[in-house]
């Protein structure tokens, strides 16, 4: 009776009642490694390793973990930032599992491509990349492959040219993440942050991705790259991506050029997406909320990563705030203000989801004061008002 969202989950999947009464309710996996180990243990109990059956088990495990994370948040055992981080770790583990499953099925049907590794990787952008997922968030994913491996054909009886092999991989991952099974669906997937957006190719070579980021990407695409990180696939390719990301984001920029561009993009996002209305504030897109924290951190990274490479070692907002504080880009009061605001806004957003409400909260005095402090910090860092 405290959460309409969790109640609906139980109605749809009565097996979740087991989680309510499980004596291990406090023993939640805390990172993607532990979740992956639990996932592998569950899959190893299957008598038949068939894609449809495995997808159902993945959906059951994801539903159980998300439900337990929701319970822990709802009864105060976990805060907003920790809960959002755990939800992102669950999503990362599920993407890894589905990617491995898709690769296994493609190899069985079409054979392997030459080379020592898979030559394919999945990048998490947005909330997944920034490790602050909600209970009902979709996933912003970008798919890349090794251009050299894509030049050859696979070695199976139904051989595919490498580019088509990798396209099938991306299509299958999207389909399996979003397909509705008896145990529910894993996630909705949004692949529009790829180079050239919705009009671009679904999967691109790392070489093309690098060229686009260096020569044609807009400032807002470099902002998105600040939160991007590899979540699944070929480890060597992931490392090459990380180096390209470092090179792109480490290029010196002029504050007088990049800050007005960031402010203009924030204004455009606000005009198109802000659902605030008198007496109510959008917790994501409203003035002084999560989008402003993201944008001011991205502004700091783009301005200072050339001389402070530590800024590129993390993608989560809370971690970025801490790094900026350690290197003098934010003073102690600003760090505390942003961390407190970030935690409060995530708590309010998760609470809204648990109540089956949109992420809009009553614009009371505490929320107004929080938003005013975020906007004051943003202005102090040189971001023009939008």
mmCIF file of C-alpha atoms in Angstrom:
data_model
loop_
_atom_site.group_PDB
_atom_site.id
_atom_site.type_symbol
_atom_site.label_atom_id
_atom_site.label_comp_id
_atom_site.label_asym_id
_atom_site.label_seq_id
_atom_site.Cartn_x
_atom_site.Cartn_y
_atom_site.Cartn_z
ATOM 1 C CA UNK A 1 0.000 0.000 0.000
ATOM 2 C CA UNK A 2 3.055 2.314 0.080
ATOM 3 C CA UNK A 3 3.957 1.942 -3.586
ATOM 4 C CA UNK A 4 1.577 1.570 -6.519
ATOM 5 C CA UNK A 5 4.533 0.750 -8.783
ATOM 6 C CA UNK A 6 5.776 -2.158 -6.647
ATOM 7 C CA UNK A 7 2.212 -3.379 -6.126
ATOM 8 C CA UNK A 8 1.700 -3.494 -9.884
ATOM 9 C CA UNK A 9 4.914 -5.481 -10.263
ATOM 10 C CA UNK A 10 3.650 -8.099 -7.797
ATOM 11 C CA UNK A 11 0.246 -8.272 -9.508
ATOM 12 C CA UNK A 12 1.950 -8.847 -12.864
ATOM 13 C CA UNK A 13 4.503 -11.303 -11.450
ATOM 14 C CA UNK A 14 3.269 -12.954 -8.215
ATOM 15 C CA UNK A 15 6.605 -14.776 -7.835
ATOM 16 C CA UNK A 16 8.018 -11.439 -6.632
ATOM 17 C CA UNK A 17 6.234 -12.100 -3.337
ATOM 18 C CA UNK A 18 9.088 -14.512 -2.632
ATOM 19 C CA UNK A 19 11.420 -11.512 -2.550
ATOM 20 C CA UNK A 20 9.287 -9.769 0.070
ATOM 21 C CA UNK A 21 9.645 -12.708 2.457
ATOM 22 C CA UNK A 22 13.184 -13.723 1.510
ATOM 23 C CA UNK A 23 15.356 -13.593 4.673
ATOM 24 C CA UNK A 24 18.242 -12.436 2.445
ATOM 25 C CA UNK A 25 16.320 -9.282 1.489
ATOM 26 C CA UNK A 26 19.171 -7.077 2.737
ATOM 27 C CA UNK A 27 21.813 -8.991 0.759
ATOM 28 C CA UNK A 28 21.536 -7.131 -2.527
ATOM 29 C CA UNK A 29 24.343 -7.500 -5.090
ATOM 30 C CA UNK A 30 26.162 -4.172 -5.039
ATOM 31 C CA UNK A 31 27.949 -4.098 -8.410
ATOM 32 C CA UNK A 32 27.686 -5.459 -11.939
ATOM 33 C CA UNK A 33 30.294 -8.138 -11.195
ATOM 34 C CA UNK A 34 28.248 -9.596 -8.344
ATOM 35 C CA UNK A 35 25.064 -9.338 -10.382
ATOM 36 C CA UNK A 36 26.718 -11.069 -13.327
ATOM 37 C CA UNK A 37 27.882 -13.878 -11.039
ATOM 38 C CA UNK A 38 24.306 -14.316 -9.781
ATOM 39 C CA UNK A 39 23.035 -14.229 -13.358
ATOM 40 C CA UNK A 40 25.475 -16.928 -14.452
ATOM 41 C CA UNK A 41 24.509 -19.070 -11.470
ATOM 42 C CA UNK A 42 20.832 -18.818 -12.453
ATOM 43 C CA UNK A 43 21.487 -19.648 -16.106
ATOM 44 C CA UNK A 44 23.703 -22.607 -15.168
ATOM 45 C CA UNK A 45 20.696 -24.254 -13.515
ATOM 46 C CA UNK A 46 18.862 -24.475 -16.854
ATOM 47 C CA UNK A 47 18.632 -27.903 -18.382
ATOM 48 C CA UNK A 48 18.375 -26.416 -21.868
ATOM 49 C CA UNK A 49 20.386 -23.364 -23.003
ATOM 50 C CA UNK A 50 17.864 -22.042 -25.526
ATOM 51 C CA UNK A 51 17.529 -18.330 -26.248
ATOM 52 C CA UNK A 52 13.841 -17.985 -25.415
ATOM 53 C CA UNK A 53 14.182 -19.802 -22.087
ATOM 54 C CA UNK A 54 17.284 -17.829 -21.147
ATOM 55 C CA UNK A 55 15.561 -14.528 -21.940
ATOM 56 C CA UNK A 56 12.717 -15.443 -19.606
ATOM 57 C CA UNK A 57 15.151 -16.221 -16.807
ATOM 58 C CA UNK A 58 16.972 -12.940 -17.426
ATOM 59 C CA UNK A 59 13.639 -11.109 -17.190
ATOM 60 C CA UNK A 60 12.774 -12.910 -13.963
ATOM 61 C CA UNK A 61 16.120 -12.048 -12.388
ATOM 62 C CA UNK A 62 16.000 -8.436 -13.544
ATOM 63 C CA UNK A 63 12.468 -8.041 -12.180
ATOM 64 C CA UNK A 64 13.545 -9.547 -8.851
ATOM 65 C CA UNK A 65 16.612 -7.330 -8.516
ATOM 66 C CA UNK A 66 14.760 -4.152 -9.533
ATOM 67 C CA UNK A 67 11.928 -5.027 -7.150
ATOM 68 C CA UNK A 68 14.336 -5.549 -4.256
ATOM 69 C CA UNK A 69 16.135 -2.295 -5.069
ATOM 70 C CA UNK A 70 12.752 -0.551 -5.072
ATOM 71 C CA UNK A 71 11.869 -2.092 -1.705
ATOM 72 C CA UNK A 72 15.222 -1.055 -0.216
ATOM 73 C CA UNK A 73 14.687 2.520 -1.386
ATOM 74 C CA UNK A 74 11.045 2.611 -0.341
ATOM 75 C CA UNK A 75 11.731 1.570 3.254
ATOM 76 C CA UNK A 76 14.789 3.803 3.616
ATOM 77 C CA UNK A 77 17.544 1.180 3.519
ATOM 78 C CA UNK A 78 19.103 2.857 0.453
ATOM 79 C CA UNK A 79 19.260 6.436 -0.775
ATOM 80 C CA UNK A 80 18.565 7.880 -4.189
ATOM 81 C CA UNK A 81 22.104 7.903 -5.571
ATOM 82 C CA UNK A 82 22.867 4.353 -4.390
ATOM 83 C CA UNK A 83 19.555 3.026 -5.747
ATOM 84 C CA UNK A 84 20.077 4.665 -9.141
ATOM 85 C CA UNK A 85 23.613 3.263 -9.260
ATOM 86 C CA UNK A 86 22.380 -0.245 -8.422
ATOM 87 C CA UNK A 87 19.696 -0.060 -11.121
ATOM 88 C CA UNK A 88 22.366 0.921 -13.656
ATOM 89 C CA UNK A 89 24.519 -2.023 -12.538
ATOM 90 C CA UNK A 90 21.561 -4.375 -13.118
ATOM 91 C CA UNK A 91 21.018 -2.921 -16.595
ATOM 92 C CA UNK A 92 24.715 -3.251 -17.457
ATOM 93 C CA UNK A 93 24.689 -6.908 -16.436
ATOM 94 C CA UNK A 94 21.579 -7.580 -18.508
ATOM 95 C CA UNK A 95 23.089 -5.909 -21.581
ATOM 96 C CA UNK A 96 26.230 -8.027 -21.161
ATOM 97 C CA UNK A 97 24.172 -11.207 -20.901
ATOM 98 C CA UNK A 98 22.031 -10.397 -23.941
ATOM 99 C CA UNK A 99 25.132 -9.430 -25.957
ATOM 100 C CA UNK A 100 26.782 -12.752 -25.113
ATOM 101 C CA UNK A 101 23.578 -14.608 -25.992
ATOM 102 C CA UNK A 102 23.260 -12.781 -29.330
ATOM 103 C CA UNK A 103 26.908 -13.535 -30.194
ATOM 104 C CA UNK A 104 26.443 -17.214 -29.345
ATOM 105 C CA UNK A 105 23.347 -17.509 -31.527
ATOM 106 C CA UNK A 106 24.913 -15.663 -34.465
ATOM 107 C CA UNK A 107 28.020 -17.845 -34.344
ATOM 108 C CA UNK A 108 25.817 -20.949 -34.377
ATOM 109 C CA UNK A 109 23.813 -19.692 -37.354
ATOM 110 C CA UNK A 110 26.418 -17.880 -39.453
ATOM 111 C CA UNK A 111 29.843 -18.842 -38.107
ATOM 112 C CA UNK A 112 32.595 -16.700 -36.640
ATOM 113 C CA UNK A 113 34.351 -13.682 -38.044
ATOM 114 C CA UNK A 114 38.150 -13.810 -38.241
ATOM 115 C CA UNK A 115 40.150 -12.283 -35.414
ATOM 116 C CA UNK A 116 40.857 -13.008 -31.784
ATOM 117 C CA UNK A 117 37.903 -11.166 -30.261
ATOM 118 C CA UNK A 118 34.262 -10.432 -30.959
ATOM 119 C CA UNK A 119 35.093 -7.082 -32.566
ATOM 120 C CA UNK A 120 31.819 -5.600 -31.295
ATOM 121 C CA UNK A 121 30.960 -3.423 -28.291
ATOM 122 C CA UNK A 122 27.939 -1.774 -26.708
ATOM 123 C CA UNK A 123 28.281 1.743 -25.313
ATOM 124 C CA UNK A 124 26.019 3.067 -22.584
ATOM 125 C CA UNK A 125 25.036 6.717 -22.880
ATOM 126 C CA UNK A 126 22.709 8.906 -20.854
ATOM 127 C CA UNK A 127 21.467 7.581 -17.527
ATOM 128 C CA UNK A 128 23.034 4.159 -18.077
ATOM 129 C CA UNK A 129 26.421 5.696 -18.870
ATOM 130 C CA UNK A 130 26.063 8.100 -15.963
ATOM 131 C CA UNK A 131 25.097 5.302 -13.539
ATOM 132 C CA UNK A 132 21.836 6.898 -12.419
ATOM 133 C CA UNK A 133 19.026 4.802 -13.858
ATOM 134 C CA UNK A 134 15.419 4.969 -12.713
ATOM 135 C CA UNK A 135 13.015 2.109 -12.086
ATOM 136 C CA UNK A 136 11.341 2.667 -15.457
ATOM 137 C CA UNK A 137 14.215 4.131 -17.487
ATOM 138 C CA UNK A 138 14.995 3.154 -21.050
ATOM 139 C CA UNK A 139 18.563 2.557 -22.221
ATOM 140 C CA UNK A 140 20.550 4.844 -24.527
ATOM 141 C CA UNK A 141 22.827 2.468 -26.427
ATOM 142 C CA UNK A 142 25.356 2.920 -29.236
ATOM 143 C CA UNK A 143 26.873 -0.044 -31.114
ATOM 144 C CA UNK A 144 30.387 -0.063 -32.584
ATOM 145 C CA UNK A 145 32.537 -2.675 -34.335
ATOM 146 C CA UNK A 146 36.114 -3.226 -35.470
ATOM 147 C CA UNK A 147 36.313 -2.064 -39.084
ATOM 148 C CA UNK A 148 39.154 -4.454 -39.905
ATOM 149 C CA UNK A 149 37.217 -7.531 -38.777
ATOM 150 C CA UNK A 150 34.146 -6.392 -40.686
ATOM 151 C CA UNK A 151 35.939 -6.599 -44.034
ATOM 152 C CA UNK A 152 35.846 -10.423 -44.078
ATOM 153 C CA UNK A 153 32.968 -12.900 -44.072
ATOM 154 C CA UNK A 154 32.022 -15.345 -41.330
ATOM 155 C CA UNK A 155 33.062 -18.990 -41.662
ATOM 156 C CA UNK A 156 29.666 -20.699 -41.322
ATOM 157 C CA UNK A 157 27.542 -22.392 -43.985
ATOM 158 C CA UNK A 158 25.266 -19.320 -44.028
ATOM 159 C CA UNK A 159 28.150 -16.848 -44.118
ATOM 160 C CA UNK A 160 27.626 -13.143 -43.614
ATOM 161 C CA UNK A 161 29.871 -10.221 -44.516
ATOM 162 C CA UNK A 162 31.217 -8.680 -41.311
ATOM 163 C CA UNK A 163 29.175 -5.471 -41.547
ATOM 164 C CA UNK A 164 25.963 -7.480 -41.867
ATOM 165 C CA UNK A 165 27.034 -9.822 -39.048
ATOM 166 C CA UNK A 166 27.468 -6.856 -36.714
ATOM 167 C CA UNK A 167 24.201 -5.274 -37.872
ATOM 168 C CA UNK A 168 22.391 -8.511 -36.992
ATOM 169 C CA UNK A 169 24.093 -8.384 -33.584
ATOM 170 C CA UNK A 170 22.806 -4.893 -32.847
ATOM 171 C CA UNK A 171 19.314 -5.681 -34.115
ATOM 172 C CA UNK A 172 19.122 -8.845 -32.042
ATOM 173 C CA UNK A 173 20.332 -7.097 -28.890
ATOM 174 C CA UNK A 174 17.711 -4.362 -29.257
ATOM 175 C CA UNK A 175 14.991 -6.909 -29.966
ATOM 176 C CA UNK A 176 15.876 -9.204 -27.081
ATOM 177 C CA UNK A 177 16.197 -6.357 -24.598
ATOM 178 C CA UNK A 178 12.772 -4.988 -25.531
ATOM 179 C CA UNK A 179 10.763 -8.118 -26.444
ATOM 180 C CA UNK A 180 7.836 -8.915 -24.150
ATOM 181 C CA UNK A 181 8.189 -12.347 -22.523
ATOM 182 C CA UNK A 182 5.960 -14.114 -19.991
ATOM 183 C CA UNK A 183 8.244 -12.646 -17.326
ATOM 184 C CA UNK A 184 8.022 -9.110 -18.722
ATOM 185 C CA UNK A 185 10.469 -7.079 -20.799
ATOM 186 C CA UNK A 186 13.977 -6.048 -19.901
ATOM 187 C CA UNK A 187 14.234 -2.478 -21.233
ATOM 188 C CA UNK A 188 13.126 -0.140 -23.969
ATOM 189 C CA UNK A 189 16.165 0.836 -26.056
ATOM 190 C CA UNK A 190 16.899 4.219 -27.623
ATOM 191 C CA UNK A 191 19.786 4.093 -30.148
ATOM 192 C CA UNK A 192 19.405 7.669 -31.443
ATOM 193 C CA UNK A 193 22.598 9.013 -29.814
ATOM 194 C CA UNK A 194 24.697 7.231 -32.447
ATOM 195 C CA UNK A 195 26.612 9.349 -35.006
ATOM 196 C CA UNK A 196 24.185 11.249 -37.279
ATOM 197 C CA UNK A 197 21.299 10.305 -34.990
ATOM 198 C CA UNK A 198 18.229 8.487 -36.307
ATOM 199 C CA UNK A 199 19.368 8.929 -39.918
ATOM 200 C CA UNK A 200 22.755 7.284 -39.239
ATOM 201 C CA UNK A 201 23.665 3.602 -39.364
ATOM 202 C CA UNK A 202 22.509 1.488 -36.411
ATOM 203 C CA UNK A 203 26.038 0.135 -35.907
ATOM 204 C CA UNK A 204 29.221 1.959 -36.955
ATOM 205 C CA UNK A 205 32.887 1.070 -37.108
ATOM 206 C CA UNK A 206 35.076 2.438 -34.344
ATOM 207 C CA UNK A 207 37.088 4.209 -37.012
ATOM 208 C CA UNK A 208 33.981 5.982 -38.362
ATOM 209 C CA UNK A 209 32.861 6.808 -34.836
ATOM 210 C CA UNK A 210 36.254 8.356 -34.065
ATOM 211 C CA UNK A 211 36.277 10.394 -37.270
ATOM 212 C CA UNK A 212 32.791 11.682 -36.614
ATOM 213 C CA UNK A 213 33.602 12.712 -33.030
ATOM 214 C CA UNK A 214 36.802 14.471 -34.094
ATOM 215 C CA UNK A 215 35.552 16.265 -37.188
ATOM 216 C CA UNK A 216 31.769 16.564 -37.315
ATOM 217 C CA UNK A 217 30.243 16.174 -33.859
ATOM 218 C CA UNK A 218 28.441 19.100 -32.276
ATOM 219 C CA UNK A 219 29.225 20.330 -28.782
ATOM 220 C CA UNK A 220 26.113 18.601 -27.406
ATOM 221 C CA UNK A 221 27.440 15.293 -28.771
ATOM 222 C CA UNK A 222 30.677 15.819 -26.854
ATOM 223 C CA UNK A 223 28.540 16.559 -23.790
ATOM 224 C CA UNK A 224 26.867 13.182 -24.304
ATOM 225 C CA UNK A 225 30.278 11.558 -24.703
ATOM 226 C CA UNK A 226 31.197 12.760 -21.195
ATOM 227 C CA UNK A 227 28.649 10.264 -19.807
ATOM 228 C CA UNK A 228 29.410 7.471 -22.288
ATOM 229 C CA UNK A 229 31.144 4.253 -21.263
ATOM 230 C CA UNK A 230 31.470 0.699 -22.619
ATOM 231 C CA UNK A 231 29.045 -1.739 -20.992
ATOM 232 C CA UNK A 232 29.432 -4.946 -23.018
ATOM 233 C CA UNK A 233 31.389 -6.666 -25.761
ATOM 234 C CA UNK A 234 34.994 -7.022 -26.861
ATOM 235 C CA UNK A 235 37.323 -5.779 -24.096
ATOM 236 C CA UNK A 236 40.065 -4.701 -26.516
ATOM 237 C CA UNK A 237 37.560 -2.698 -28.572
ATOM 238 C CA UNK A 238 36.194 -1.138 -25.386
ATOM 239 C CA UNK A 239 39.705 -0.028 -24.454
ATOM 240 C CA UNK A 240 40.220 1.497 -27.901
ATOM 241 C CA UNK A 241 36.948 3.380 -27.519
ATOM 242 C CA UNK A 242 38.062 4.681 -24.124
ATOM 243 C CA UNK A 243 41.247 6.040 -25.683
ATOM 244 C CA UNK A 244 39.325 7.766 -28.485
ATOM 245 C CA UNK A 245 36.938 9.257 -25.943
ATOM 246 C CA UNK A 246 39.925 10.529 -23.969
ATOM 247 C CA UNK A 247 41.504 12.098 -27.054
ATOM 248 C CA UNK A 248 38.273 13.792 -28.146
ATOM 249 C CA UNK A 249 37.357 15.192 -24.742
ATOM 250 C CA UNK A 250 40.924 16.267 -23.967
ATOM 251 C CA UNK A 251 41.144 18.692 -26.857
ATOM 252 C CA UNK A 252 41.446 22.286 -25.630
ATOM 253 C CA UNK A 253 38.326 24.406 -26.042
ATOM 254 C CA UNK A 254 37.615 28.084 -25.618
ATOM 255 C CA UNK A 255 35.259 28.774 -22.720
ATOM 256 C CA UNK A 256 33.859 31.788 -24.560
ATOM 257 C CA UNK A 257 32.744 29.486 -27.363
ATOM 258 C CA UNK A 258 31.697 26.280 -25.619
ATOM 259 C CA UNK A 259 29.799 27.758 -22.649
ATOM 260 C CA UNK A 260 27.251 29.696 -24.760
ATOM 261 C CA UNK A 261 26.750 26.560 -26.879
ATOM 262 C CA UNK A 262 26.051 24.455 -23.790
ATOM 263 C CA UNK A 263 23.686 27.102 -22.460
ATOM 264 C CA UNK A 264 21.842 27.243 -25.794
ATOM 265 C CA UNK A 265 21.433 23.462 -25.843
ATOM 266 C CA UNK A 266 20.109 23.580 -22.287
ATOM 267 C CA UNK A 267 17.601 26.246 -23.346
ATOM 268 C CA UNK A 268 16.457 24.130 -26.304
ATOM 269 C CA UNK A 269 16.070 21.010 -24.159
ATOM 270 C CA UNK A 270 14.095 23.008 -21.617
ATOM 271 C CA UNK A 271 11.746 24.477 -24.212
ATOM 272 C CA UNK A 272 11.066 21.061 -25.753
ATOM 273 C CA UNK A 273 11.001 18.793 -22.686
ATOM 274 C CA UNK A 274 10.345 20.749 -19.488
ATOM 275 C CA UNK A 275 6.953 19.743 -18.069
ATOM 276 C CA UNK A 276 7.054 22.219 -15.186
ATOM 277 C CA UNK A 277 3.926 24.254 -14.530
ATOM 278 C CA UNK A 278 2.911 26.776 -11.871
ATOM 279 C CA UNK A 279 3.417 25.181 -8.482
ATOM 280 C CA UNK A 280 5.171 22.112 -9.905
ATOM 281 C CA UNK A 281 8.761 21.532 -11.044
ATOM 282 C CA UNK A 282 10.052 18.930 -13.505
ATOM 283 C CA UNK A 283 12.761 17.053 -11.576
ATOM 284 C CA UNK A 284 14.764 16.275 -14.716
ATOM 285 C CA UNK A 285 14.303 19.236 -17.058
ATOM 286 C CA UNK A 286 13.141 22.068 -14.799
ATOM 287 C CA UNK A 287 15.328 24.984 -13.761
ATOM 288 C CA UNK A 288 17.898 23.940 -11.162
ATOM 289 C CA UNK A 289 17.254 20.209 -11.455
ATOM 290 C CA UNK A 290 19.133 17.160 -12.728
ATOM 291 C CA UNK A 291 19.715 18.464 -16.260
ATOM 292 C CA UNK A 292 21.399 21.595 -14.908
ATOM 293 C CA UNK A 293 23.701 19.517 -12.716
ATOM 294 C CA UNK A 294 24.596 17.339 -15.719
ATOM 295 C CA UNK A 295 25.225 20.328 -17.986
ATOM 296 C CA UNK A 296 27.403 22.237 -15.533
ATOM 297 C CA UNK A 297 29.524 19.122 -14.933
ATOM 298 C CA UNK A 298 29.836 18.542 -18.670
ATOM 299 C CA UNK A 299 30.917 22.155 -19.069
ATOM 300 C CA UNK A 300 33.666 21.642 -16.493
ATOM 301 C CA UNK A 301 34.873 18.454 -18.198
ATOM 302 C CA UNK A 302 34.999 20.003 -21.667
ATOM 303 C CA UNK A 303 36.879 23.042 -20.355
ATOM 304 C CA UNK A 304 39.413 21.306 -18.103
ATOM 305 C CA UNK A 305 39.937 17.688 -19.227
ATOM 306 C CA UNK A 306 42.953 18.715 -21.326
ATOM 307 C CA UNK A 307 44.910 19.484 -18.137
ATOM 308 C CA UNK A 308 42.979 17.287 -15.675
ATOM 309 C CA UNK A 309 42.652 13.781 -17.168
ATOM 310 C CA UNK A 310 41.117 12.513 -13.908
ATOM 311 C CA UNK A 311 37.870 14.133 -15.079
ATOM 312 C CA UNK A 312 37.601 11.438 -17.764
ATOM 313 C CA UNK A 313 37.967 8.500 -15.398
ATOM 314 C CA UNK A 314 34.374 8.658 -14.121
ATOM 315 C CA UNK A 315 30.976 9.253 -15.720
ATOM 316 C CA UNK A 316 28.549 9.371 -12.768
ATOM 317 C CA UNK A 317 27.500 12.837 -11.620
ATOM 318 C CA UNK A 318 28.278 12.229 -7.938
ATOM 319 C CA UNK A 319 31.759 10.961 -8.828
ATOM 320 C CA UNK A 320 32.365 13.901 -11.155
ATOM 321 C CA UNK A 321 31.370 16.357 -8.436
ATOM 322 C CA UNK A 322 33.914 14.744 -6.102
ATOM 323 C CA UNK A 323 36.691 14.828 -8.731
ATOM 324 C CA UNK A 324 35.945 18.472 -9.534
ATOM 325 C CA UNK A 325 36.170 19.267 -5.832
ATOM 326 C CA UNK A 326 39.498 17.498 -5.396
ATOM 327 C CA UNK A 327 40.998 19.475 -8.282
ATOM 328 C CA UNK A 328 39.676 22.861 -7.232
ATOM 329 C CA UNK A 329 37.043 23.318 -9.953
ATOM 330 C CA UNK A 330 34.350 23.429 -7.269
ATOM 331 C CA UNK A 331 34.789 24.752 -3.743
ATOM 332 C CA UNK A 332 33.653 22.819 -0.678
ATOM 333 C CA UNK A 333 30.303 24.591 -0.434
ATOM 334 C CA UNK A 334 29.575 24.044 -4.116
ATOM 335 C CA UNK A 335 30.432 20.347 -3.849
ATOM 336 C CA UNK A 336 28.154 19.875 -0.877
ATOM 337 C CA UNK A 337 25.366 21.848 -2.509
ATOM 338 C CA UNK A 338 25.505 19.836 -5.731
ATOM 339 C CA UNK A 339 25.800 16.461 -3.973
ATOM 340 C CA UNK A 340 22.862 17.261 -1.693
ATOM 341 C CA UNK A 341 20.798 18.516 -4.630
ATOM 342 C CA UNK A 342 21.652 15.477 -6.734
ATOM 343 C CA UNK A 343 20.677 13.039 -3.956
ATOM 344 C CA UNK A 344 17.444 14.890 -3.187
ATOM 345 C CA UNK A 345 16.385 15.097 -6.835
ATOM 346 C CA UNK A 346 17.082 11.399 -7.426
ATOM 347 C CA UNK A 347 15.091 10.543 -4.290
ATOM 348 C CA UNK A 348 12.148 12.630 -5.464
ATOM 349 C CA UNK A 349 12.345 11.124 -8.965
ATOM 350 C CA UNK A 350 12.403 7.535 -7.658
ATOM 351 C CA UNK A 351 9.571 8.311 -5.260
ATOM 352 C CA UNK A 352 7.519 9.665 -8.159
ATOM 353 C CA UNK A 353 8.017 6.421 -10.079
ATOM 354 C CA UNK A 354 7.045 4.336 -7.043
ATOM 355 C CA UNK A 355 3.850 6.406 -6.838
ATOM 356 C CA UNK A 356 3.246 5.950 -10.612
ATOM 357 C CA UNK A 357 3.570 9.703 -11.108
ATOM 358 C CA UNK A 358 5.573 11.592 -13.697
ATOM 359 C CA UNK A 359 8.836 13.025 -12.405
ATOM 360 C CA UNK A 360 7.253 16.308 -11.306
ATOM 361 C CA UNK A 361 7.213 17.455 -7.696
ATOM 362 C CA UNK A 362 5.394 20.172 -5.786
ATOM 363 C CA UNK A 363 7.539 23.296 -6.042
ATOM 364 C CA UNK A 364 7.715 23.898 -2.302
ATOM 365 C CA UNK A 365 10.225 26.098 -0.496
ATOM 366 C CA UNK A 366 12.906 23.410 -0.010
ATOM 367 C CA UNK A 367 12.813 22.483 -3.714
ATOM 368 C CA UNK A 368 12.880 26.141 -4.722
ATOM 369 C CA UNK A 369 15.925 26.749 -2.490
ATOM 370 C CA UNK A 370 17.679 23.661 -3.892
ATOM 371 C CA UNK A 371 17.019 24.730 -7.482
ATOM 372 C CA UNK A 372 18.157 28.290 -6.780
ATOM 373 C CA UNK A 373 21.448 27.005 -5.361
ATOM 374 C CA UNK A 374 22.085 24.806 -8.417
ATOM 375 C CA UNK A 375 21.403 27.745 -10.751
ATOM 376 C CA UNK A 376 23.647 30.036 -8.676
ATOM 377 C CA UNK A 377 26.521 27.524 -8.948
ATOM 378 C CA UNK A 378 25.896 27.213 -12.666
ATOM 379 C CA UNK A 379 26.133 30.978 -13.113
ATOM 380 C CA UNK A 380 29.240 31.145 -10.926
ATOM 381 C CA UNK A 381 30.933 28.643 -13.249
ATOM 382 C CA UNK A 382 30.272 30.891 -16.228
ATOM 383 C CA UNK A 383 27.221 29.264 -17.816
ATOM 384 C CA UNK A 384 24.970 32.020 -19.188
ATOM 385 C CA UNK A 385 21.336 31.824 -18.024
ATOM 386 C CA UNK A 386 19.046 30.121 -20.532
#
